[in-house]
Amino acid sequence: MRGGDLLYSVYWLYNRTGDEFLLDLARKVHRRTAEWEKDVINWHNVNMSQGFGQPATFYMQSKDPNHLLAAERNWRKIRDMYGQVPGGMFGGDENCRPGFTGPRQAVETCGMVEMMLSHEILLTITGDAKWADRCEDVAFNSLPAAFTPDLKALHYLTAPNMILCDRHNKSPGLQNRGPMLLFNPHIHRCCQHNTGHGWPYYAEHLWMATGGNGLAAVLYAPSQVTAKVGDGNKVTITERTRYPFDESIQLTVTTAKPVSFPLYLRVPGWCEKPKLIINGKKAAVKARSGAYILIDRKWMDGDRVSLNLPMKITLTKWTKNKNSVSVNRGPLTYSLKIGEKYVKAGGTDKWPAWEIHPTTPWNYGLVLNEKDPTSSFRVVYKAWPDDDQPFEAIAAPIELRAKAKKIPAWQKDHLGLVGKLQPSPVKSNELTETVTLVPMGCARLRISAFPTIGTGPDAHQWEEPPKSLPATASHCWPGDTVAALSDKLLPKNSNDHSIPRFTWWDHKGTTEWVQYDFEQPRKVSGVSVYWFDDIGSGGCRIPKSWRVLYKDADRWKQVSNTGDYGLEKDKFNNIKFDPVQTSSLRLEVRLQPNFSGGVLEWRIDTVKR
Ligand SMILES: [Zn+2]
């Protein structure tokens, strides 16, 4: 899957030694690597991030244009299917899954840094500035929020819309089970070591060599580059900037003697009218957005180049994700600023783990000026943080002000994930408020794909998701939930892993129970139970036997006049009994010896008065 990374190293060595056997080795590596030239052939987020561009690396040797085109085709297919969200990534937590395509789906921190590196490699191979834009999108909007601002803890998964980062399991809303949103320096295995390469590789790719022995500034960041240029003279260029928070980039040339060489400056795809000043004099710019400005001249010691990249507000409408909208300014996307409360949750004193809880409301839809939506925002500049860490909600050097209304029915679900988006525009009778947006990379809690508020006939009512009945159990596996019993998500079969479930795992062969506790006593005349049975992959089976009990005053009694208690897979097992008036109804099961068990859905028949 990831053989393309080796390919790149083989060419690196070949370019230094010229040993022909390395080209044979490269052919073999390509032959033994999954065939990304044919399609996106695997949907694990890190495999995708490392593999999608592999054919373009081999293109340097094969010269087959299809190899070059495959990288772009793969990139677009991934974004089209799972990346209709802001932040430059896609929903792959841990794999992309059909039906899980909204902005609450997350991606692994490994996936982000590998996607950045793939973009950087494709930029070196093609010179095409779009790969730089795509790299910055991930680097500035997705990666920083995967870490705590002090860079001492990270979490495994980050999503564009994420309103609570606690230790609790979010599966199957997110595919990975366990505390994947907890910022913890001790538990996130691959991401913990893998992400170390994100910023170093980024720094290595800021500057590149060009034809004509020149230099190209392809990604912008404070930096210094020393290179042999022109006729072999050594020059140093110092770059001063607070990009992407600032539009201005200042370059100063240091050279022992005058030297002619071409200097290329990337114009980002979002920038329409770059401005250039050389040694205090305005210079004409012919380059379009997404291309390079070429300055070919004789450079003197102390020459100064000032590049200004005006940043405009733009909106992206995600028609495939319920017409939600994200707000961009230059390379940055903006998120709702949500109060973040850090709660220590394990780790050590020196290397603590953190939950992050919201302290302010997050369920807003944007109120946009219909005639000119981008005019709905006001830019507010703030002081640069003393510690040089701008990627923090309370330290963001730029904020936007916007108008918004609350959508009261938009709540977190029983897993603690932000409720799924519903179609925009949305009706709201709430007051219009002024809200603050901060760069997405600054926000550990965030809404980055917003519903919009509408007043016309096309505005939708936000439907409150069905509430689960209060339930308790003799035991529930921490990765599962009693809320699954009545979540109205119906299984395809008893071995369906795509919906939430309740299990008694890892209790085996015991007598167990699960019960509903009604807010008001109900008259109940039957139940339907859909058993969980993961034969082939796990240790849960249909129970050995079961019965229904109800609470009469303080005593549990068995219901009477039932038919057979069904023990069938892949369907609801229905039984009727003499109606009982009760405040609690219980399923009691005897598990099969050496096996556990579980329930995917449990319905009750209530007798209407
Ligand atoms: Zn990882």
Tab-separated table of C-alpha atoms in Angstrom, residues 127-544:
chain	number	residue	atom	x	y	z
A	127	GLY	CA	5.863	22.175	-9.988
A	128	ASP	CA	2.091	22.625	-10.099
A	129	ALA	CA	1.178	25.261	-7.501
A	130	LYS	CA	-2.153	23.590	-6.700
A	131	TRP	CA	-0.268	20.973	-4.668
A	132	ALA	CA	1.129	23.779	-2.520
A	133	ASP	CA	-2.364	25.184	-1.966
A	134	ARG	CA	-3.620	21.744	-0.981
A	135	CYS	CA	-0.656	21.206	1.335
A	136	GLU	CA	-1.252	24.540	3.103
A	137	ASP	CA	-4.932	23.729	3.492
A	138	VAL	CA	-4.070	20.644	5.564
A	139	ALA	CA	-1.077	22.206	7.329
A	140	PHE	CA	-2.858	25.360	8.523
A	141	ASN	CA	-6.452	24.220	8.976
A	142	SER	CA	-6.323	20.599	10.081
A	143	LEU	CA	-2.945	19.720	11.591
A	144	PRO	CA	-2.469	22.374	14.324
A	145	ALA	CA	-5.729	21.486	16.097
A	146	ALA	CA	-4.682	17.841	16.366
A	147	PHE	CA	-2.228	18.893	19.114
A	148	THR	CA	-2.589	20.849	22.321
A	149	PRO	CA	-1.114	24.343	21.812
A	150	ASP	CA	1.987	23.385	23.863
A	151	LEU	CA	2.520	20.447	21.443
A	152	LYS	CA	2.816	18.045	24.383
A	153	ALA	CA	-0.311	16.002	23.649
A	154	LEU	CA	-2.219	14.991	20.561
A	155	HIS	CA	-5.306	13.033	19.726
A	156	TYR	CA	-5.827	10.319	17.152
A	157	LEU	CA	-8.774	11.790	15.264
A	158	THR	CA	-9.722	15.361	14.327
A	159	ALA	CA	-12.910	16.442	12.529
A	160	PRO	CA	-14.020	19.758	10.994
A	161	ASN	CA	-17.057	19.775	13.314
A	162	MET	CA	-16.141	18.608	16.800
A	163	ILE	CA	-17.758	19.937	19.969
A	164	LEU	CA	-16.417	17.681	22.725
A	165	CYS	CA	-13.040	15.968	23.032
A	166	ASP	CA	-13.514	13.596	25.954
A	167	ARG	CA	-12.187	10.136	26.745
A	168	HIS	CA	-15.384	8.309	25.872
A	169	ASN	CA	-15.850	5.996	22.947
A	170	LYS	CA	-17.438	7.570	19.849
A	171	SER	CA	-17.848	4.364	17.837
A	172	PRO	CA	-19.620	3.636	15.610
A	173	GLY	CA	-20.247	7.354	14.930
A	174	LEU	CA	-16.480	7.381	14.404
A	175	GLN	CA	-15.197	4.002	13.305
A	176	ASN	CA	-12.294	3.758	15.775
A	177	ARG	CA	-13.334	2.563	19.204
A	178	GLY	CA	-11.812	3.970	22.375
A	179	PRO	CA	-10.656	7.404	23.576
A	180	MET	CA	-9.678	8.678	20.126
A	181	LEU	CA	-10.530	12.339	20.821
A	182	LEU	CA	-8.660	12.530	24.131
A	183	PHE	CA	-5.474	14.604	23.932
A	184	ASN	CA	-3.043	12.123	25.428
A	185	PRO	CA	0.738	11.846	24.944
A	186	HIS	CA	0.788	8.186	26.006
A	187	ILE	CA	-1.753	6.171	24.048
A	188	HIS	CA	-2.076	7.141	20.410
A	189	ARG	CA	0.630	4.762	19.105
A	190	CYS	CA	1.166	5.489	15.377
A	191	CYS	CA	0.148	9.163	15.452
A	192	GLN	CA	2.388	9.859	18.433
A	193	HIS	CA	5.598	9.153	16.532
A	194	ASN	CA	4.448	9.601	12.944
A	195	THR	CA	3.357	13.203	13.252
A	196	GLY	CA	6.894	14.238	14.169
A	197	HIS	CA	7.611	14.544	10.440
A	198	GLY	CA	4.741	16.944	9.609
A	199	TRP	CA	6.426	20.298	10.174
A	200	PRO	CA	10.056	19.258	9.423
A	201	TYR	CA	9.154	17.993	5.921
A	202	TYR	CA	7.052	21.084	5.452
A	203	ALA	CA	10.074	23.243	6.291
A	204	GLU	CA	12.252	21.233	3.894
A	205	HIS	CA	9.894	22.013	1.031
A	206	LEU	CA	9.555	25.775	1.509
A	207	TRP	CA	12.196	26.474	-1.122
A	208	MET	CA	13.026	24.564	-4.288
A	209	ALA	CA	15.607	24.705	-7.043
A	210	THR	CA	14.441	25.651	-10.531
A	211	GLY	CA	15.635	25.382	-14.098
A	212	GLY	CA	18.159	28.120	-14.911
A	213	ASN	CA	19.809	27.616	-11.504
A	214	GLY	CA	17.199	29.671	-9.761
A	215	LEU	CA	15.155	29.457	-6.599
A	216	ALA	CA	11.426	29.152	-6.020
A	217	ALA	CA	9.519	30.103	-2.874
A	218	VAL	CA	6.726	27.533	-3.092
A	219	LEU	CA	5.393	27.443	0.472
A	220	TYR	CA	5.571	30.545	2.628
A	221	ALA	CA	6.940	30.622	6.155
A	222	PRO	CA	9.606	32.503	8.108
A	223	SER	CA	12.803	30.898	6.833
A	224	GLN	CA	16.292	31.303	5.492
A	225	VAL	CA	17.662	29.477	2.453
A	226	THR	CA	21.268	29.294	1.246
A	227	ALA	CA	21.841	27.939	-2.253
A	228	LYS	CA	24.200	27.999	-5.207
A	229	VAL	CA	22.502	29.945	-7.995
A	230	GLY	CA	23.263	31.386	-11.429
A	231	ASP	CA	26.921	30.760	-12.213
A	232	GLY	CA	27.445	28.912	-8.932
A	233	ASN	CA	27.525	31.853	-6.577
A	234	LYS	CA	26.176	31.226	-3.098
A	235	VAL	CA	23.305	33.436	-1.952
A	236	THR	CA	21.140	33.545	1.132
A	237	ILE	CA	17.530	34.686	1.102
A	238	THR	CA	15.872	35.551	4.380
A	239	GLU	CA	12.078	35.413	4.463
A	240	ARG	CA	10.156	37.328	7.113
A	241	THR	CA	6.415	36.836	7.365
A	242	ARG	CA	3.512	35.888	9.606
A	243	TYR	CA	1.801	34.117	6.757
A	244	PRO	CA	-0.873	32.608	6.755
A	245	PHE	CA	-2.058	35.182	9.308
A	246	ASP	CA	-0.475	38.018	7.338
A	247	GLU	CA	-0.641	38.984	3.654
A	248	SER	CA	2.900	40.316	3.553
A	249	ILE	CA	6.082	38.372	2.737
A	250	GLN	CA	9.472	40.112	2.920
A	251	LEU	CA	12.567	38.647	1.249
A	252	THR	CA	16.115	39.970	1.661
A	253	VAL	CA	19.014	38.770	-0.529
A	254	THR	CA	22.513	38.393	0.865
A	255	THR	CA	25.299	37.808	-1.681
A	256	ALA	CA	29.064	38.376	-1.722
A	257	LYS	CA	28.889	39.683	-5.320
A	258	PRO	CA	26.129	40.545	-7.804
A	259	VAL	CA	24.585	37.434	-9.382
A	260	SER	CA	21.931	36.790	-12.025
A	261	PHE	CA	19.334	34.105	-11.329
A	262	PRO	CA	15.600	33.622	-11.670
A	263	LEU	CA	13.496	33.891	-8.508
A	264	TYR	CA	10.010	32.395	-8.636
A	265	LEU	CA	7.281	33.299	-6.152
A	266	ARG	CA	4.140	31.208	-5.927
A	267	VAL	CA	0.797	32.953	-6.275
A	268	PRO	CA	-1.756	30.923	-4.308
A	269	GLY	CA	-4.886	29.833	-6.140
A	270	TRP	CA	-7.071	31.994	-3.888
A	271	CYS	CA	-5.062	35.179	-4.584
A	272	GLU	CA	-6.308	37.279	-7.501
A	273	LYS	CA	-4.132	40.382	-7.384
A	274	PRO	CA	-0.710	39.902	-5.839
A	275	LYS	CA	1.400	43.031	-5.394
A	276	LEU	CA	5.143	43.131	-5.778
A	277	ILE	CA	7.651	45.741	-4.633
A	278	ILE	CA	11.371	45.403	-5.414
A	279	ASN	CA	13.731	47.680	-3.500
A	280	GLY	CA	10.869	50.022	-2.671
A	281	LYS	CA	9.603	50.275	-6.256
A	282	LYS	CA	6.322	48.814	-7.423
A	283	ALA	CA	6.847	46.101	-10.031
A	284	ALA	CA	4.383	44.838	-12.629
A	285	VAL	CA	2.926	41.377	-11.954
A	286	LYS	CA	1.778	39.258	-14.854
A	287	ALA	CA	1.308	35.972	-13.024
A	288	ARG	CA	-2.188	34.602	-12.544
A	289	SER	CA	-3.431	32.963	-9.378
A	290	GLY	CA	-2.139	29.423	-9.114
A	291	ALA	CA	1.042	30.277	-11.067
A	292	TYR	CA	4.443	31.798	-10.292
A	293	ILE	CA	5.804	35.316	-10.448
A	294	LEU	CA	9.177	35.235	-12.197
A	295	ILE	CA	11.790	37.862	-11.267
A	296	ASP	CA	14.838	37.376	-13.491
A	297	ARG	CA	17.459	39.996	-12.728
A	298	LYS	CA	20.922	40.641	-11.449
A	299	TRP	CA	20.666	40.512	-7.664
A	300	MET	CA	22.761	42.705	-5.404
A	301	ASP	CA	23.554	42.298	-1.732
A	302	GLY	CA	20.695	43.706	0.353
A	303	ASP	CA	18.063	43.575	-2.416
A	304	ARG	CA	14.578	43.473	-0.958
A	305	VAL	CA	11.434	41.925	-2.385
A	306	SER	CA	8.068	42.571	-0.849
A	307	LEU	CA	5.190	40.343	-1.896
A	308	ASN	CA	1.663	41.110	-0.829
A	309	LEU	CA	-1.030	38.453	-1.185
A	310	PRO	CA	-4.400	40.159	-0.565
A	311	MET	CA	-6.744	37.837	1.315
A	312	LYS	CA	-10.443	38.048	0.541
A	313	ILE	CA	-13.306	36.350	2.310
A	314	THR	CA	-14.867	33.557	0.265
A	315	LEU	CA	-17.543	31.023	1.086
A	316	THR	CA	-17.613	27.363	0.110
A	317	LYS	CA	-21.013	25.737	-0.121
A	318	TRP	CA	-20.941	21.976	0.471
A	319	THR	CA	-23.945	20.928	-1.564
A	320	LYS	CA	-23.249	17.253	-0.868
A	321	ASN	CA	-23.284	17.958	2.872
A	322	LYS	CA	-26.702	19.542	3.339
A	323	ASN	CA	-25.730	22.882	1.791
A	324	SER	CA	-23.511	23.684	4.746
A	325	VAL	CA	-21.112	26.587	4.332
A	326	SER	CA	-17.507	27.192	5.328
A	327	VAL	CA	-15.800	30.571	5.545
A	328	ASN	CA	-12.343	31.176	4.115
A	329	ARG	CA	-9.985	34.108	4.095
A	330	GLY	CA	-6.845	33.481	2.060
A	331	PRO	CA	-5.457	30.066	2.989
A	332	LEU	CA	-7.332	29.898	6.297
A	333	THR	CA	-10.770	28.513	6.960
A	334	TYR	CA	-12.614	29.851	9.993
A	335	SER	CA	-14.521	28.054	12.737
A	336	LEU	CA	-16.897	29.125	15.446
A	337	LYS	CA	-14.902	30.126	18.532
A	338	ILE	CA	-16.137	27.813	21.300
A	339	GLY	CA	-15.016	28.251	24.912
A	340	GLU	CA	-12.536	25.447	25.673
A	341	LYS	CA	-12.205	24.032	29.172
A	342	TYR	CA	-9.201	21.726	29.612
A	343	VAL	CA	-9.893	18.932	32.104
A	344	LYS	CA	-6.972	16.759	33.175
A	345	ALA	CA	-7.754	13.130	32.417
A	346	GLY	CA	-4.804	10.949	33.278
A	347	GLY	CA	-1.250	10.993	32.019
A	348	THR	CA	1.502	12.235	34.310
A	349	ASP	CA	2.151	15.603	35.947
A	350	LYS	CA	4.806	16.336	33.347
A	351	TRP	CA	2.894	14.860	30.411
A	352	PRO	CA	-0.803	15.191	31.246
A	353	ALA	CA	-3.719	13.987	29.158
A	354	TRP	CA	-6.594	16.394	28.542
A	355	GLU	CA	-10.260	16.339	27.798
A	356	ILE	CA	-11.592	19.551	26.248
A	357	HIS	CA	-15.176	20.515	27.071
A	358	PRO	CA	-17.224	23.347	25.556
A	359	THR	CA	-18.123	26.249	27.848
A	360	THR	CA	-20.175	28.240	25.309
A	361	PRO	CA	-22.978	27.300	22.892
A	362	TRP	CA	-21.994	25.900	19.515
A	363	ASN	CA	-25.311	25.155	17.787
A	364	TYR	CA	-25.393	28.216	15.526
A	365	GLY	CA	-26.379	28.716	11.931
A	366	LEU	CA	-24.896	31.663	10.058
A	367	VAL	CA	-27.111	34.562	9.043
A	368	LEU	CA	-25.752	35.602	5.655
A	369	ASN	CA	-26.457	38.698	3.632
A	370	GLU	CA	-28.214	37.030	0.711
A	371	LYS	CA	-27.188	39.567	-1.925
A	372	ASP	CA	-23.525	39.592	-0.955
A	373	PRO	CA	-22.754	36.728	1.462
A	374	THR	CA	-19.075	37.599	1.873
A	375	SER	CA	-20.061	41.031	3.223
A	376	SER	CA	-21.562	39.282	6.269
A	377	PHE	CA	-18.165	39.142	7.986
A	378	ARG	CA	-15.935	41.699	9.662
A	379	VAL	CA	-12.211	41.104	10.078
A	380	VAL	CA	-10.713	41.917	13.495
A	381	TYR	CA	-6.930	42.001	13.893
A	382	LYS	CA	-5.516	41.137	17.297
A	383	ALA	CA	-2.065	41.262	18.855
A	384	TRP	CA	0.433	38.584	17.886
A	385	PRO	CA	0.825	36.145	20.804
A	386	ASP	CA	3.961	36.657	22.940
A	387	ASP	CA	4.836	32.950	22.800
A	388	ASP	CA	4.667	32.820	18.965
A	389	GLN	CA	1.949	30.151	19.078
A	390	PRO	CA	-0.924	31.574	17.050
A	391	PHE	CA	-2.726	28.234	16.694
A	392	GLU	CA	-4.805	28.598	19.833
A	393	ALA	CA	-8.400	29.836	20.074
A	394	ILE	CA	-7.637	32.485	22.714
A	395	ALA	CA	-4.473	33.609	20.914
A	396	ALA	CA	-5.719	33.802	17.309
A	397	PRO	CA	-4.207	36.926	15.705
A	398	ILE	CA	-7.229	37.271	13.417
A	399	GLU	CA	-10.900	36.833	14.167
A	400	LEU	CA	-14.018	37.283	12.101
A	401	ARG	CA	-17.309	38.612	13.412
A	402	ALA	CA	-20.475	37.141	11.951
A	403	LYS	CA	-24.223	37.127	12.558
A	404	ALA	CA	-25.764	33.873	13.673
A	405	LYS	CA	-28.864	32.328	15.260
A	406	LYS	CA	-29.057	29.316	17.497
A	407	ILE	CA	-30.679	26.121	16.219
A	408	PRO	CA	-32.032	24.674	19.505
A	409	ALA	CA	-32.806	21.204	18.095
A	410	TRP	CA	-29.186	20.773	16.959
A	411	GLN	CA	-27.637	18.885	19.884
A	412	LYS	CA	-24.891	16.398	20.547
A	413	ASP	CA	-25.875	12.766	20.136
A	414	HIS	CA	-25.708	10.000	22.744
A	415	LEU	CA	-22.048	9.360	21.845
A	416	GLY	CA	-21.125	12.982	22.528
A	417	LEU	CA	-20.600	13.691	18.843
A	418	VAL	CA	-22.033	16.817	17.269
A	419	GLY	CA	-25.474	16.004	15.827
A	420	LYS	CA	-25.471	15.269	12.108
A	421	LEU	CA	-26.110	18.200	9.805
A	422	GLN	CA	-29.580	18.691	8.391
A	423	PRO	CA	-30.429	20.600	5.191
A	424	SER	CA	-29.755	24.334	5.012
A	425	PRO	CA	-31.226	26.876	5.012
A	426	VAL	CA	-32.661	26.231	8.477
A	427	LYS	CA	-35.555	27.987	10.248
A	428	SER	CA	-34.768	29.626	13.563
A	429	ASN	CA	-36.886	31.847	15.794
A	430	GLU	CA	-33.937	32.680	18.031
A	431	LEU	CA	-32.369	36.122	18.382
A	432	THR	CA	-29.650	37.190	15.976
A	433	GLU	CA	-26.315	37.261	17.780
A	434	THR	CA	-22.824	38.365	16.853
A	435	VAL	CA	-20.454	35.408	17.014
A	436	THR	CA	-16.681	35.157	16.683
A	437	LEU	CA	-14.896	32.909	14.221
A	438	VAL	CA	-11.236	31.949	14.605
A	439	PRO	CA	-8.938	30.142	12.176
A	440	MET	CA	-9.866	26.466	12.066
A	441	GLY	CA	-6.338	25.421	13.029
A	442	CYS	CA	-6.664	27.449	16.264
A	443	ALA	CA	-9.868	25.702	17.354
A	444	ARG	CA	-9.689	22.394	19.249
A	445	LEU	CA	-13.483	22.565	19.515
A	446	ARG	CA	-15.094	23.840	16.369
A	447	ILE	CA	-17.878	24.153	13.912
A	448	SER	CA	-16.273	24.671	10.508
A	449	ALA	CA	-19.107	23.518	8.221
A	450	PHE	CA	-22.035	25.732	9.263
A	451	PRO	CA	-25.735	25.439	8.655
A	452	THR	CA	-27.203	28.680	7.307
A	453	ILE	CA	-30.343	30.379	8.603
A	454	GLY	CA	-33.147	31.028	6.142
A	455	THR	CA	-36.451	32.856	6.335
A	456	GLY	CA	-37.990	31.961	2.981
A	457	PRO	CA	-40.248	29.050	2.010
A	458	ASP	CA	-37.178	26.886	1.344
A	459	ALA	CA	-36.096	27.032	5.020
A	460	HIS	CA	-36.172	23.659	6.801
A	461	GLN	CA	-37.252	22.808	10.298
A	462	TRP	CA	-34.387	21.097	12.138
A	463	GLU	CA	-35.806	17.773	13.299
A	464	GLU	CA	-34.938	16.695	16.808
A	465	PRO	CA	-33.349	13.236	16.591
A	466	PRO	CA	-35.342	10.467	18.305
A	467	LYS	CA	-34.562	10.203	22.009
A	468	SER	CA	-33.416	6.882	23.407
A	469	LEU	CA	-35.336	5.436	26.355
A	470	PRO	CA	-33.481	5.565	29.689
A	471	ALA	CA	-31.905	2.153	30.186
A	472	THR	CA	-29.564	0.370	32.577
A	473	ALA	CA	-27.867	-3.020	32.472
A	474	SER	CA	-26.129	-5.563	34.682
A	475	HIS	CA	-23.051	-4.739	32.593
A	476	CYS	CA	-22.239	-2.931	29.345
A	477	TRP	CA	-18.948	-3.087	27.451
A	478	PRO	CA	-17.450	0.444	27.615
A	479	GLY	CA	-17.268	0.579	23.821
A	480	ASP	CA	-21.003	-0.091	23.526
A	481	THR	CA	-24.047	1.719	24.858
A	482	VAL	CA	-27.517	1.077	26.277
A	483	ALA	CA	-28.662	4.017	24.131
A	484	ALA	CA	-28.356	1.692	21.116
A	485	LEU	CA	-31.348	-0.344	22.312
A	486	SER	CA	-33.884	2.309	21.309
A	487	ASP	CA	-31.977	4.515	18.859
A	488	LYS	CA	-34.289	3.434	16.002
A	489	LEU	CA	-31.289	2.494	13.865
A	490	LEU	CA	-32.308	-0.839	12.413
A	491	PRO	CA	-29.721	-3.514	11.720
A	492	LYS	CA	-29.250	-5.184	8.346
A	493	ASN	CA	-28.536	-8.464	10.144
A	494	SER	CA	-27.414	-9.724	13.548
A	495	ASN	CA	-23.754	-9.268	12.559
A	496	ASP	CA	-24.184	-5.609	11.547
A	497	HIS	CA	-21.247	-3.563	12.882
A	498	SER	CA	-22.290	-0.297	11.233
A	499	ILE	CA	-24.743	0.824	13.936
A	500	PRO	CA	-24.389	1.306	17.705
A	501	ARG	CA	-25.048	-1.773	19.826
A	502	PHE	CA	-25.456	-2.921	23.382
A	503	THR	CA	-23.428	-5.925	24.587
A	504	TRP	CA	-22.694	-7.664	27.879
A	505	TRP	CA	-19.128	-8.235	26.610
A	506	ASP	CA	-16.868	-9.511	28.162
A	507	HIS	CA	-19.181	-11.399	30.527
A	508	LYS	CA	-19.518	-14.965	29.273
A	509	GLY	CA	-21.952	-17.755	30.168
A	510	THR	CA	-23.554	-15.669	32.953
A	511	THR	CA	-27.092	-14.539	33.648
A	512	GLU	CA	-27.386	-10.842	32.762
A	513	TRP	CA	-30.069	-8.225	32.303
A	514	VAL	CA	-30.863	-4.952	30.604
A	515	GLN	CA	-33.887	-2.789	31.428
A	516	TYR	CA	-35.888	0.238	30.408
A	517	ASP	CA	-36.881	2.705	33.135
A	518	PHE	CA	-39.934	4.651	31.984
A	519	GLU	CA	-40.482	8.236	33.059
A	520	GLN	CA	-44.208	7.409	33.508
A	521	PRO	CA	-45.580	3.902	34.165
A	522	ARG	CA	-46.709	2.254	30.935
A	523	LYS	CA	-49.007	-0.576	29.970
A	524	VAL	CA	-46.875	-3.007	27.981
A	525	SER	CA	-48.115	-6.044	26.043
A	526	GLY	CA	-45.099	-7.278	24.076
A	527	VAL	CA	-41.470	-6.817	23.073
A	528	SER	CA	-39.373	-7.300	19.936
A	529	VAL	CA	-35.676	-8.041	20.332
A	530	TYR	CA	-32.994	-8.019	17.630
A	531	TRP	CA	-30.043	-10.031	18.964
A	532	PHE	CA	-26.417	-9.233	18.181
A	533	ASP	CA	-24.310	-12.192	17.038
A	534	ASP	CA	-20.826	-11.560	15.651
A	535	ILE	CA	-19.917	-15.111	14.752
A	536	GLY	CA	-16.854	-15.061	12.520
A	537	SER	CA	-15.280	-12.005	14.152
A	538	GLY	CA	-16.193	-11.872	17.838
A	539	GLY	CA	-17.438	-13.638	20.954
A	540	CYS	CA	-21.127	-12.654	21.065
A	541	ARG	CA	-23.877	-15.139	20.243
A	542	ILE	CA	-27.658	-15.432	20.532
A	543	PRO	CA	-28.303	-16.159	24.244
A	544	LYS	CA	-29.113	-19.632	25.504
